[in-house]
């Protein structure tokens, strides 16, 4: 009879406590895996909630943190509208690239002013990535060593590692959670599981919702075909989940939102060779990264890594030679939804080895309809995870499976070492210094006197670090100060109209004496030239009248 392998000091425990202790003991290597992944990926100092300097560099992860803090200080909880940013209209919290799920949780429990939770969120994403990777792999792999190696291979995803700038999109565990529900027929037929996965996904990021919804649609298709006698129950369950998602979308402010289309769908697609093309010359030790633009290479990154690529080849050969059908891994039902995701991910520009082979013209109506998923290259992520999972499952059934999986993991880690190093360097500035561009003490006084801060011009790609630091000063001030402009993932038409009116008034010299004006492009209208001051080399018009208390 097989005996539990436990330290001798546990042998005297009762059966119930022994089982619990065994679970904890077996989970320790996976906890160590999560910690090792995080420390290799990010500087551990970012876990300190008082450490915010690493966020204020003009990156999207800074936007994420600032949007969340502004929301918490805006006092609209449990609503999900952020009144502080793009004031006076404000923005749905989700459009600030922030995390509505964290907003709801922190609105309930509170967060000290000036703290950040981005680092803790990133660690939670890694931990949950390992948890769901383990749950998927151990369903098919019984050997403990093979299961650990397979979990590491599934969890250490290049698409996740490279996504560091968009912290909400680091929640790849939502894709794995959806797959975990899907592969179990009993779980997959229960609407409650899908309501949980999709509801959480929608509160984190719409793109992840689309990916999880594709897996859910596959589960519904399977039920309708395999269990036709239960079609009413299936349809009612799907309808209930849909109603829930519509309700959450309304709560988020998406329903009725008149957002301006960006017209950029197709610019951030996945290359045809993306599975073996890192898309960045610094991201692989073994394979060249070729791309049309850095943005296309980043958003379209679906590189599997040399280790998983080698494992996939071995698995394909073994599956053919051994006639392995993977009957317990229901991949067939994913094909229709994954085909749609793949086509949207590739988009109208067919890219191969960094060159555009063909560009299909899209009617404006189609381009605008696909604008909500303009970074379409991301949508292939679930397909990549299923390829990886299938390769791991097939390899685990081969002789010397642990040796094969171990060799694949070693090759994967060697290949991805440059990517991990490059990404970790982006958090290496973690330290006590918050302000690098706006050090003059005069800033605090000006912000305190202002009724609002107006950035001119109101455009996203000018002096991002300066804008981030002043935004942080405004939202963490004793009396928080609204921002008339803040980068939004989608701009409501009414807000853009008001921003254009602000710029026209500024150009004409019509200045609100209570506002702090910050000129980001140094193109100063003649009408206001005599009112300009330079603080830390930045042109400003300070407020000359104190704002009224709010």
Short mmCIF file of C-alpha atoms in Angstrom, two decimals:
data_model
loop_
_atom_site.label_atom_id
_atom_site.label_comp_id
_atom_site.label_asym_id
_atom_site.label_seq_id
_atom_site.Cartn_x
_atom_site.Cartn_y
_atom_site.Cartn_z
CA UNK A 1 0.00 0.00 0.00
CA UNK A 2 1.30 3.46 -0.88
CA UNK A 3 2.13 5.52 2.18
CA UNK A 4 2.09 9.30 2.54
CA UNK A 5 5.58 10.73 2.50
CA UNK A 6 5.75 13.09 5.47
CA UNK A 7 8.47 14.20 7.83
CA UNK A 8 8.84 11.90 10.81
CA UNK A 9 7.67 14.68 13.14
CA UNK A 10 4.19 14.49 11.49
CA UNK A 11 3.78 10.73 11.95
CA UNK A 12 2.01 11.06 15.30
CA UNK A 13 -0.77 13.30 13.93
CA UNK A 14 -4.35 12.07 13.56
CA UNK A 15 -5.70 11.10 10.09
CA UNK A 16 -7.60 14.38 9.51
CA UNK A 17 -4.73 16.55 10.60
CA UNK A 18 -2.29 14.40 8.63
CA UNK A 19 -4.32 14.93 5.46
CA UNK A 20 -4.35 18.68 6.03
CA UNK A 21 -0.64 18.70 6.80
CA UNK A 22 0.05 16.66 3.66
CA UNK A 23 -1.82 19.22 1.55
CA UNK A 24 0.21 22.05 3.04
CA UNK A 25 3.45 20.10 2.62
CA UNK A 26 2.63 19.30 -1.02
CA UNK A 27 1.75 22.95 -1.69
CA UNK A 28 5.09 24.29 -0.41
CA UNK A 29 7.05 23.70 -3.65
CA UNK A 30 4.38 25.57 -5.59
CA UNK A 31 4.46 28.46 -3.13
CA UNK A 32 8.23 28.54 -3.56
CA UNK A 33 7.70 28.54 -7.34
CA UNK A 34 5.39 31.57 -7.08
CA UNK A 35 7.86 33.47 -4.90
CA UNK A 36 10.78 32.63 -7.19
CA UNK A 37 8.79 33.71 -10.25
CA UNK A 38 7.88 37.02 -8.69
CA UNK A 39 11.35 37.85 -7.38
CA UNK A 40 12.90 37.01 -10.76
CA UNK A 41 10.27 39.13 -12.52
CA UNK A 42 10.00 42.17 -10.22
CA UNK A 43 12.06 43.90 -7.54
CA UNK A 44 10.63 42.79 -4.17
CA UNK A 45 10.73 46.39 -2.91
CA UNK A 46 7.59 47.12 -4.94
CA UNK A 47 5.62 45.09 -2.37
CA UNK A 48 6.03 47.99 0.08
CA UNK A 49 2.79 49.99 -0.36
CA UNK A 50 4.63 53.21 0.58
CA UNK A 51 7.03 52.75 -2.35
CA UNK A 52 5.49 54.67 -5.26
CA UNK A 53 8.47 56.18 -7.08
CA UNK A 54 8.78 53.19 -9.45
CA UNK A 55 5.28 53.91 -10.77
CA UNK A 56 5.67 57.59 -11.69
CA UNK A 57 7.61 57.16 -14.91
CA UNK A 58 4.93 57.77 -17.51
CA UNK A 59 4.05 54.08 -17.86
CA UNK A 60 0.60 52.54 -17.93
CA UNK A 61 1.14 50.88 -14.56
CA UNK A 62 1.43 54.36 -13.05
CA UNK A 63 -1.88 55.27 -14.69
CA UNK A 64 -3.36 52.19 -13.08
CA UNK A 65 -2.28 53.19 -9.59
CA UNK A 66 -3.20 56.86 -9.95
CA UNK A 67 -6.65 56.09 -11.29
CA UNK A 68 -7.30 53.82 -8.32
CA UNK A 69 -6.12 56.36 -5.72
CA UNK A 70 -8.12 59.16 -7.36
CA UNK A 71 -11.22 56.95 -7.32
CA UNK A 72 -10.80 56.11 -3.64
CA UNK A 73 -10.44 59.81 -2.78
CA UNK A 74 -13.36 60.75 -4.99
CA UNK A 75 -15.83 59.13 -2.63
CA UNK A 76 -18.21 57.50 -5.13
CA UNK A 77 -17.95 53.92 -3.79
CA UNK A 78 -19.75 51.57 -4.45
CA UNK A 79 -20.20 53.34 -7.76
CA UNK A 80 -17.38 52.92 -10.24
CA UNK A 81 -17.11 56.48 -11.55
CA UNK A 82 -13.93 58.49 -10.93
CA UNK A 83 -14.84 62.19 -10.50
CA UNK A 84 -11.28 63.43 -9.91
CA UNK A 85 -9.87 62.64 -13.35
CA UNK A 86 -11.10 64.37 -16.51
CA UNK A 87 -12.97 66.69 -14.15
CA UNK A 88 -15.60 67.99 -14.06
CA UNK A 89 -17.21 65.14 -16.03
CA UNK A 90 -15.02 62.39 -14.58
CA UNK A 91 -14.46 58.95 -16.08
CA UNK A 92 -15.55 55.37 -15.51
CA UNK A 93 -12.81 53.89 -13.34
CA UNK A 94 -12.13 51.17 -15.92
CA UNK A 95 -11.22 53.80 -18.56
CA UNK A 96 -8.35 55.06 -16.40
CA UNK A 97 -6.58 51.69 -16.88
CA UNK A 98 -7.30 51.05 -13.22
CA UNK A 99 -8.68 47.99 -11.49
CA UNK A 100 -12.39 48.19 -10.59
CA UNK A 101 -12.18 44.95 -8.61
CA UNK A 102 -9.49 46.44 -6.36
CA UNK A 103 -11.45 49.69 -6.22
CA UNK A 104 -14.47 47.88 -4.80
CA UNK A 105 -12.41 45.92 -2.27
CA UNK A 106 -10.31 48.88 -1.13
CA UNK A 107 -13.35 51.15 -1.04
CA UNK A 108 -14.77 48.76 1.51
CA UNK A 109 -11.64 48.44 3.66
CA UNK A 110 -9.80 51.69 2.90
CA UNK A 111 -6.24 52.53 1.90
CA UNK A 112 -3.96 55.14 3.48
CA UNK A 113 -3.41 58.18 1.28
CA UNK A 114 -0.22 57.89 -0.75
CA UNK A 115 -0.02 54.11 -0.68
CA UNK A 116 0.01 51.85 -3.73
CA UNK A 117 -1.11 48.25 -4.11
CA UNK A 118 0.19 47.62 -7.62
CA UNK A 119 3.11 45.56 -6.33
CA UNK A 120 0.84 43.40 -4.18
CA UNK A 121 -1.52 42.93 -7.13
CA UNK A 122 1.34 41.73 -9.31
CA UNK A 123 2.39 39.23 -6.65
CA UNK A 124 -1.21 38.04 -6.33
CA UNK A 125 -1.33 37.53 -10.11
CA UNK A 126 1.77 35.34 -10.00
CA UNK A 127 0.46 33.35 -7.03
CA UNK A 128 -2.92 32.76 -8.69
CA UNK A 129 -1.18 31.91 -11.97
CA UNK A 130 0.67 29.11 -10.19
CA UNK A 131 -2.47 27.96 -8.33
CA UNK A 132 -4.57 27.57 -11.46
CA UNK A 133 -1.68 26.17 -13.51
CA UNK A 134 -1.25 23.52 -10.83
CA UNK A 135 -5.00 22.82 -10.78
CA UNK A 136 -4.99 22.26 -14.54
CA UNK A 137 -1.83 20.19 -14.74
CA UNK A 138 -2.56 17.91 -11.77
CA UNK A 139 -5.88 16.96 -13.34
CA UNK A 140 -3.89 15.10 -16.01
CA UNK A 141 -0.48 14.46 -14.44
CA UNK A 142 -0.30 12.17 -11.41
CA UNK A 143 3.45 12.04 -10.82
CA UNK A 144 4.37 14.80 -8.30
CA UNK A 145 7.66 15.77 -9.96
CA UNK A 146 6.17 15.81 -13.46
CA UNK A 147 3.20 17.82 -12.16
CA UNK A 148 5.50 20.42 -10.60
CA UNK A 149 7.59 20.74 -13.77
CA UNK A 150 4.46 20.95 -15.92
CA UNK A 151 2.99 23.61 -13.64
CA UNK A 152 6.14 25.69 -13.93
CA UNK A 153 6.11 25.39 -17.72
CA UNK A 154 2.46 26.48 -17.91
CA UNK A 155 2.85 29.30 -15.39
CA UNK A 156 6.06 30.84 -16.76
CA UNK A 157 4.36 32.35 -19.79
CA UNK A 158 6.32 34.82 -21.95
CA UNK A 159 3.07 36.65 -22.70
CA UNK A 160 2.59 37.20 -18.97
CA UNK A 161 6.21 38.15 -18.28
CA UNK A 162 6.20 40.77 -21.03
CA UNK A 163 2.84 42.26 -19.94
CA UNK A 164 4.38 44.03 -16.92
CA UNK A 165 3.32 47.50 -18.14
CA UNK A 166 -0.40 46.67 -18.11
CA UNK A 167 -0.87 45.37 -14.60
CA UNK A 168 -4.54 44.43 -14.95
CA UNK A 169 -3.66 42.30 -17.96
CA UNK A 170 -1.17 40.40 -15.82
CA UNK A 171 -4.21 38.50 -14.53
CA UNK A 172 -3.58 35.58 -16.90
CA UNK A 173 -4.82 33.41 -14.07
CA UNK A 174 -8.33 34.33 -15.23
CA UNK A 175 -7.66 32.51 -18.51
CA UNK A 176 -6.38 29.48 -16.60
CA UNK A 177 -9.38 29.65 -14.24
CA UNK A 178 -11.75 29.61 -17.22
CA UNK A 179 -9.89 26.64 -18.71
CA UNK A 180 -10.01 24.84 -15.35
CA UNK A 181 -13.80 25.22 -15.32
CA UNK A 182 -14.07 24.18 -18.95
CA UNK A 183 -12.10 20.92 -18.76
CA UNK A 184 -14.35 19.51 -16.03
CA UNK A 185 -17.75 18.61 -17.56
CA UNK A 186 -19.52 18.89 -14.21
CA UNK A 187 -18.14 22.36 -13.47
CA UNK A 188 -18.61 23.50 -17.06
CA UNK A 189 -22.35 22.87 -17.00
CA UNK A 190 -22.88 24.99 -13.89
CA UNK A 191 -23.63 28.65 -14.69
CA UNK A 192 -22.42 29.74 -11.26
CA UNK A 193 -18.82 28.92 -12.12
CA UNK A 194 -18.99 30.91 -15.33
CA UNK A 195 -20.70 33.81 -13.58
CA UNK A 196 -17.81 33.91 -11.10
CA UNK A 197 -15.07 33.72 -13.73
CA UNK A 198 -16.62 36.18 -16.18
CA UNK A 199 -17.84 38.58 -13.49
CA UNK A 200 -14.39 38.84 -11.95
CA UNK A 201 -12.78 39.10 -15.40
CA UNK A 202 -15.06 42.01 -16.38
CA UNK A 203 -14.17 43.80 -13.15
CA UNK A 204 -10.48 43.39 -13.99
CA UNK A 205 -10.23 44.03 -17.76
CA UNK A 206 -12.55 43.74 -20.80
CA UNK A 207 -9.93 41.92 -22.91
CA UNK A 208 -9.70 39.14 -20.34
CA UNK A 209 -13.49 38.97 -20.36
CA UNK A 210 -13.49 38.38 -24.12
CA UNK A 211 -10.96 35.57 -23.73
CA UNK A 212 -12.83 33.91 -20.86
CA UNK A 213 -16.14 34.36 -22.72
CA UNK A 214 -14.73 32.48 -25.70
CA UNK A 215 -14.01 29.52 -23.43
CA UNK A 216 -17.48 29.81 -21.87
CA UNK A 217 -19.09 29.89 -25.34
CA UNK A 218 -17.21 26.69 -26.14
CA UNK A 219 -18.63 25.06 -23.02
CA UNK A 220 -22.16 26.13 -23.99
CA UNK A 221 -21.65 24.75 -27.51
CA UNK A 222 -20.48 21.43 -26.08
CA UNK A 223 -23.55 21.19 -23.82
CA UNK A 224 -25.96 21.98 -26.65
CA UNK A 225 -24.45 19.29 -28.86
CA UNK A 226 -23.64 16.58 -26.31
CA UNK A 227 -26.68 17.07 -24.05
CA UNK A 228 -29.44 18.25 -26.41
CA UNK A 229 -32.15 17.07 -24.04
CA UNK A 230 -31.00 19.72 -21.55
CA UNK A 231 -30.99 22.61 -24.01
CA UNK A 232 -33.52 24.66 -22.02
CA UNK A 233 -31.40 24.49 -18.89
CA UNK A 234 -28.32 25.37 -20.92
CA UNK A 235 -29.98 28.37 -22.56
CA UNK A 236 -31.45 29.64 -19.30
CA UNK A 237 -28.07 29.33 -17.58
CA UNK A 238 -26.30 31.15 -20.43
CA UNK A 239 -28.97 33.84 -20.34
CA UNK A 240 -28.51 34.34 -16.60
CA UNK A 241 -24.75 34.74 -17.03
CA UNK A 242 -25.33 37.21 -19.87
CA UNK A 243 -27.71 39.29 -17.74
CA UNK A 244 -25.11 39.40 -14.97
CA UNK A 245 -22.44 40.60 -17.39
CA UNK A 246 -24.72 43.31 -18.78
CA UNK A 247 -25.41 44.46 -15.23
CA UNK A 248 -21.71 44.64 -14.40
CA UNK A 249 -21.03 46.47 -17.67
CA UNK A 250 -23.68 49.04 -16.69
CA UNK A 251 -22.10 49.33 -13.24
CA UNK A 252 -18.72 49.94 -14.88
CA UNK A 253 -20.20 52.70 -17.04
CA UNK A 254 -19.79 50.90 -20.36
CA UNK A 255 -23.47 50.88 -21.31
CA UNK A 256 -24.31 54.02 -23.25
CA UNK A 257 -20.72 55.24 -23.26
CA UNK A 258 -20.12 57.47 -26.27
CA UNK A 259 -16.42 56.76 -26.66
CA UNK A 260 -14.51 58.08 -29.63
CA UNK A 261 -13.09 55.31 -31.85
CA UNK A 262 -9.32 55.31 -32.13
CA UNK A 263 -9.28 53.86 -35.65
CA UNK A 264 -6.25 51.81 -34.71
CA UNK A 265 -7.52 48.22 -34.93
CA UNK A 266 -5.02 46.28 -37.00
CA UNK A 267 -1.94 48.17 -35.85
CA UNK A 268 -1.31 45.88 -32.87
CA UNK A 269 -1.97 42.46 -34.35
CA UNK A 270 -0.27 39.15 -33.91
CA UNK A 271 2.34 38.13 -36.46
CA UNK A 272 1.83 34.87 -38.34
CA UNK A 273 5.07 33.58 -36.82
CA UNK A 274 4.31 34.88 -33.33
CA UNK A 275 4.59 31.48 -31.62
CA UNK A 276 8.33 31.34 -32.36
CA UNK A 277 9.01 35.07 -32.84
CA UNK A 278 9.67 36.94 -29.55
CA UNK A 279 8.85 40.28 -31.20
CA UNK A 280 11.73 41.97 -29.39
CA UNK A 281 15.44 41.43 -30.00
CA UNK A 282 16.11 41.53 -26.23
CA UNK A 283 13.53 38.91 -25.27
CA UNK A 284 15.09 35.58 -26.27
CA UNK A 285 18.51 34.03 -25.85
CA UNK A 286 17.95 31.67 -28.76
CA UNK A 287 15.54 33.08 -31.34
CA UNK A 288 15.51 36.45 -33.13
CA UNK A 289 12.78 38.95 -32.32
CA UNK A 290 11.48 40.59 -35.48
CA UNK A 291 8.62 43.09 -35.67
CA UNK A 292 7.20 45.88 -37.80
CA UNK A 293 7.02 48.32 -34.85
CA UNK A 294 7.77 48.03 -31.15
CA UNK A 295 4.05 48.48 -30.40
CA UNK A 296 3.08 45.63 -32.73
CA UNK A 297 5.79 43.44 -31.25
CA UNK A 298 4.59 44.17 -27.71
CA UNK A 299 0.83 43.85 -28.20
CA UNK A 300 1.15 40.94 -30.61
CA UNK A 301 3.58 38.98 -28.45
CA UNK A 302 2.49 35.35 -28.27
CA UNK A 303 5.92 33.72 -28.12
CA UNK A 304 5.81 30.29 -26.48
CA UNK A 305 9.49 30.16 -25.54
CA UNK A 306 12.08 27.71 -26.81
CA UNK A 307 11.32 25.15 -24.10
CA UNK A 308 7.61 24.96 -24.85
CA UNK A 309 8.24 25.02 -28.58
CA UNK A 310 10.56 22.01 -28.26
CA UNK A 311 8.05 20.27 -25.99
CA UNK A 312 5.24 20.94 -28.48
CA UNK A 313 7.28 19.32 -31.26
CA UNK A 314 8.01 16.29 -29.08
CA UNK A 315 4.34 16.08 -28.10
CA UNK A 316 3.16 16.27 -31.72
CA UNK A 317 5.53 13.50 -32.80
CA UNK A 318 4.56 11.37 -29.79
CA UNK A 319 0.84 11.96 -30.32
CA UNK A 320 1.08 10.75 -33.93
CA UNK A 321 3.35 7.82 -33.13
CA UNK A 322 1.33 6.70 -30.10
CA UNK A 323 -2.05 7.72 -31.54
CA UNK A 324 -2.72 9.79 -28.44
CA UNK A 325 -6.22 11.23 -28.74
CA UNK A 326 -6.38 13.22 -25.46
CA UNK A 327 -9.98 12.18 -24.98
CA UNK A 328 -9.94 13.60 -21.44
CA UNK A 329 -8.78 17.02 -22.72
CA UNK A 330 -11.78 18.32 -24.70
CA UNK A 331 -9.90 20.56 -27.12
CA UNK A 332 -12.23 20.01 -30.08
CA UNK A 333 -14.98 22.20 -28.64
CA UNK A 334 -12.60 25.14 -28.30
CA UNK A 335 -11.80 25.22 -32.02
CA UNK A 336 -14.65 27.47 -33.29
CA UNK A 337 -14.18 30.17 -30.64
CA UNK A 338 -10.40 29.97 -30.84
CA UNK A 339 -10.53 30.31 -34.61
CA UNK A 340 -12.44 33.58 -34.19
CA UNK A 341 -9.95 34.81 -31.57
CA UNK A 342 -7.05 33.93 -33.87
CA UNK A 343 -8.52 35.77 -36.85
CA UNK A 344 -9.18 38.89 -34.76
CA UNK A 345 -5.71 38.62 -33.23
CA UNK A 346 -4.00 38.51 -36.63
CA UNK A 347 -6.16 41.30 -38.01
CA UNK A 348 -5.95 42.84 -41.46
CA UNK A 349 -2.13 43.06 -41.53
CA UNK A 350 -0.37 39.77 -42.18
CA UNK A 351 3.09 40.04 -40.66
CA UNK A 352 5.87 37.47 -41.10
CA UNK A 353 9.44 37.85 -39.81
CA UNK A 354 8.94 41.56 -39.13
CA UNK A 355 7.57 42.34 -42.59
CA UNK A 356 4.00 43.07 -43.64
CA UNK A 357 3.17 40.54 -46.33
CA UNK A 358 -0.34 41.76 -46.98
CA UNK A 359 -2.72 44.43 -45.68
CA UNK A 360 -6.43 43.92 -46.18
CA UNK A 361 -8.49 47.12 -46.28
CA UNK A 362 -11.29 47.17 -43.72
CA UNK A 363 -14.48 49.21 -44.08
CA UNK A 364 -14.72 51.93 -41.44
CA UNK A 365 -17.79 50.29 -39.94
CA UNK A 366 -15.86 47.06 -39.37
CA UNK A 367 -12.79 48.86 -38.03
CA UNK A 368 -14.92 50.87 -35.60
CA UNK A 369 -16.82 47.75 -34.50
CA UNK A 370 -13.51 46.07 -33.65
CA UNK A 371 -12.08 49.17 -31.98
CA UNK A 372 -12.89 47.87 -28.45
CA UNK A 373 -10.34 45.11 -29.15
CA UNK A 374 -7.92 47.28 -31.10
CA UNK A 375 -4.94 45.52 -29.45
CA UNK A 376 -6.21 42.33 -31.01
CA UNK A 377 -2.93 40.45 -30.73
CA UNK A 378 -3.69 39.81 -27.07
CA UNK A 379 -6.69 37.65 -27.91
CA UNK A 380 -4.49 34.70 -28.88
CA UNK A 381 -3.31 34.19 -25.29
CA UNK A 382 -5.87 31.45 -24.46
CA UNK A 383 -4.84 29.52 -27.58
CA UNK A 384 -1.21 29.67 -26.47
CA UNK A 385 -2.10 28.33 -23.04
CA UNK A 386 -4.06 25.43 -24.53
CA UNK A 387 -1.14 24.56 -26.83
CA UNK A 388 1.16 24.57 -23.80
CA UNK A 389 -1.24 22.49 -21.69
CA UNK A 390 -1.72 19.90 -24.44
CA UNK A 391 2.04 19.58 -24.93
CA UNK A 392 2.56 19.13 -21.19
CA UNK A 393 -0.18 16.49 -20.93
CA UNK A 394 1.14 14.46 -23.87
CA UNK A 395 4.72 14.68 -22.60
CA UNK A 396 3.65 13.57 -19.13
CA UNK A 397 2.46 10.26 -20.60
CA UNK A 398 5.77 9.44 -22.23
CA UNK A 399 8.49 7.29 -20.67
CA UNK A 400 10.84 9.41 -18.55
CA UNK A 401 8.26 12.20 -18.53
CA UNK A 402 9.95 14.11 -15.70
CA UNK A 403 13.24 14.16 -17.58
CA UNK A 404 11.52 15.48 -20.73
CA UNK A 405 9.58 18.14 -18.82
CA UNK A 406 12.65 19.10 -16.80
CA UNK A 407 14.73 19.54 -19.95
CA UNK A 408 11.96 21.66 -21.51
CA UNK A 409 11.76 23.84 -18.40
CA UNK A 410 15.52 24.32 -18.30
CA UNK A 411 15.52 25.33 -21.97
CA UNK A 412 12.58 27.66 -21.36
CA UNK A 413 14.28 29.43 -18.47
CA UNK A 414 17.53 29.82 -20.37
CA UNK A 415 15.73 31.21 -23.40
CA UNK A 416 13.61 33.67 -21.41
CA UNK A 417 16.42 34.92 -19.16
CA UNK A 418 16.97 38.10 -21.26
CA UNK A 419 13.25 38.90 -21.19
CA UNK A 420 13.03 38.41 -17.43
CA UNK A 421 16.13 40.56 -16.88
CA UNK A 422 14.82 43.36 -19.11
CA UNK A 423 11.43 43.39 -17.41
CA UNK A 424 12.86 43.29 -13.90
CA UNK A 425 15.03 46.31 -14.71
CA UNK A 426 11.86 48.39 -15.11
CA UNK A 427 11.17 48.01 -11.39
CA UNK A 428 14.80 48.34 -10.29
CA UNK A 429 14.24 52.05 -9.63
CA UNK A 430 12.07 51.11 -6.68
CA UNK A 431 13.16 53.29 -3.82
CA UNK A 432 12.18 56.10 -1.49
CA UNK A 433 12.36 58.93 -4.02
CA UNK A 434 8.94 59.83 -5.39
CA UNK A 435 9.55 63.02 -7.35
CA UNK A 436 12.36 63.24 -9.89
CA UNK A 437 10.99 65.87 -12.28
CA UNK A 438 9.05 68.09 -9.86
CA UNK A 439 11.35 68.49 -6.86
CA UNK A 440 10.84 72.21 -6.15
CA UNK A 441 8.84 72.83 -2.93
CA UNK A 442 6.81 75.40 -4.86
CA UNK A 443 4.83 72.60 -6.50
CA UNK A 444 3.12 71.58 -3.28
CA UNK A 445 2.04 75.15 -2.58
CA UNK A 446 0.72 75.68 -6.10
CA UNK A 447 -1.23 72.43 -6.05
CA UNK A 448 -2.69 73.31 -2.66
CA UNK A 449 -3.98 76.66 -3.98
CA UNK A 450 -5.41 75.29 -7.24
CA UNK A 451 -9.05 74.51 -7.90
CA UNK A 452 -7.90 72.16 -10.68
CA UNK A 453 -4.84 71.31 -12.76
CA UNK A 454 -4.98 71.80 -16.52
CA UNK A 455 -2.36 70.21 -18.76
CA UNK A 456 -1.82 71.83 -22.12
CA UNK A 457 -1.99 70.35 -24.62
CA UNK A 458 -4.36 67.60 -23.48
CA UNK A 459 -2.61 64.76 -25.27
CA UNK A 460 -1.20 61.52 -23.83
CA UNK A 461 2.37 61.35 -25.13
CA UNK A 462 4.05 64.49 -23.83
CA UNK A 463 6.17 64.61 -20.66
CA UNK A 464 4.38 61.61 -19.18
CA UNK A 465 6.61 61.49 -16.08
CA UNK A 466 5.95 65.17 -15.31
CA UNK A 467 2.24 64.63 -15.72
CA UNK A 468 2.36 61.54 -13.51
CA UNK A 469 4.18 63.31 -10.69
CA UNK A 470 1.82 66.28 -10.70
CA UNK A 471 -1.18 63.99 -10.86
CA UNK A 472 0.15 62.08 -7.85
CA UNK A 473 0.69 65.35 -5.98
CA UNK A 474 -2.88 66.41 -6.78
CA UNK A 475 -4.68 63.21 -5.78
CA UNK A 476 -2.65 62.70 -2.58
CA UNK A 477 -2.81 66.32 -1.39
CA UNK A 478 -4.59 66.98 1.93
CA UNK A 479 -7.36 68.48 -0.19
CA UNK A 480 -7.34 66.42 -3.40
CA UNK A 481 -7.25 68.54 -6.55
CA UNK A 482 -9.15 67.50 -9.70
CA UNK A 483 -7.33 66.96 -13.00
CA UNK A 484 -8.99 68.37 -16.09
CA UNK A 485 -7.03 65.92 -18.23
CA UNK A 486 -5.93 62.35 -17.61
CA UNK A 487 -5.01 59.67 -20.10
CA UNK A 488 -8.00 57.42 -20.79
CA UNK A 489 -8.04 54.16 -22.71
CA UNK A 490 -11.10 55.52 -24.48
CA UNK A 491 -12.17 59.18 -24.46
CA UNK A 492 -15.88 60.00 -24.19
CA UNK A 493 -16.91 62.38 -26.96
CA UNK A 494 -18.26 64.97 -24.50
CA UNK A 495 -14.98 65.00 -22.58
CA UNK A 496 -12.92 65.51 -25.73
CA UNK A 497 -15.19 68.39 -26.74
CA UNK A 498 -14.61 70.05 -23.37
CA UNK A 499 -10.85 69.44 -23.60
CA UNK A 500 -10.77 71.13 -26.99
CA UNK A 501 -12.70 74.05 -25.52
CA UNK A 502 -10.16 74.28 -22.66
CA UNK A 503 -7.31 74.42 -25.18
CA UNK A 504 -9.07 77.08 -27.27
CA UNK A 505 -9.60 79.24 -24.19
CA UNK A 506 -5.97 78.80 -23.16
CA UNK A 507 -4.70 79.71 -26.61
CA UNK A 508 -6.87 82.84 -26.54
CA UNK A 509 -5.52 83.88 -23.14
CA UNK A 510 -8.74 83.24 -21.21
CA UNK A 511 -7.22 81.91 -18.00
CA UNK A 512 -9.08 80.73 -14.92
CA UNK A 513 -7.15 82.41 -12.08
CA UNK A 514 -7.82 79.49 -9.71
CA UNK A 515 -6.27 76.79 -11.90
CA UNK A 516 -2.71 75.59 -12.17
CA UNK A 517 -1.77 75.44 -15.87
CA UNK A 518 1.10 73.15 -16.88
CA UNK A 519 2.42 73.56 -20.44
CA UNK A 520 3.94 70.30 -21.61
CA UNK A 521 5.15 71.20 -25.09
CA UNK A 522 6.66 74.66 -24.33
CA UNK A 523 4.53 76.17 -27.11
CA UNK A 524 3.34 79.18 -25.19
CA UNK A 525 0.64 81.40 -26.71
CA UNK A 526 1.58 85.06 -26.96
CA UNK A 527 -1.56 85.96 -25.01
CA UNK A 528 -0.25 84.32 -21.82
CA UNK A 529 3.50 84.78 -22.29
CA UNK A 530 3.80 87.39 -19.54
CA UNK A 531 2.21 85.05 -16.98
CA UNK A 532 4.54 82.09 -17.47
CA UNK A 533 6.89 80.90 -14.74
CA UNK A 534 9.48 78.15 -14.95
CA UNK A 535 9.56 75.62 -12.11
CA UNK A 536 12.07 72.80 -12.51
CA UNK A 537 12.30 73.85 -16.15
CA UNK A 538 8.57 73.31 -16.65
CA UNK A 539 6.40 76.18 -17.91
CA UNK A 540 3.44 76.87 -15.64
CA UNK A 541 0.85 79.51 -14.88
CA UNK A 542 0.30 79.33 -11.12
CA UNK A 543 -3.10 80.03 -9.60
CA UNK A 544 -3.27 83.66 -8.48
CA UNK A 545 -6.52 83.30 -6.56
CA UNK A 546 -6.92 80.60 -3.93
CA UNK A 547 -9.60 78.07 -4.71
CA UNK A 548 -12.65 77.96 -2.51
CA UNK A 549 -12.74 75.08 -0.01
CA UNK A 550 -14.71 72.05 -1.15
#
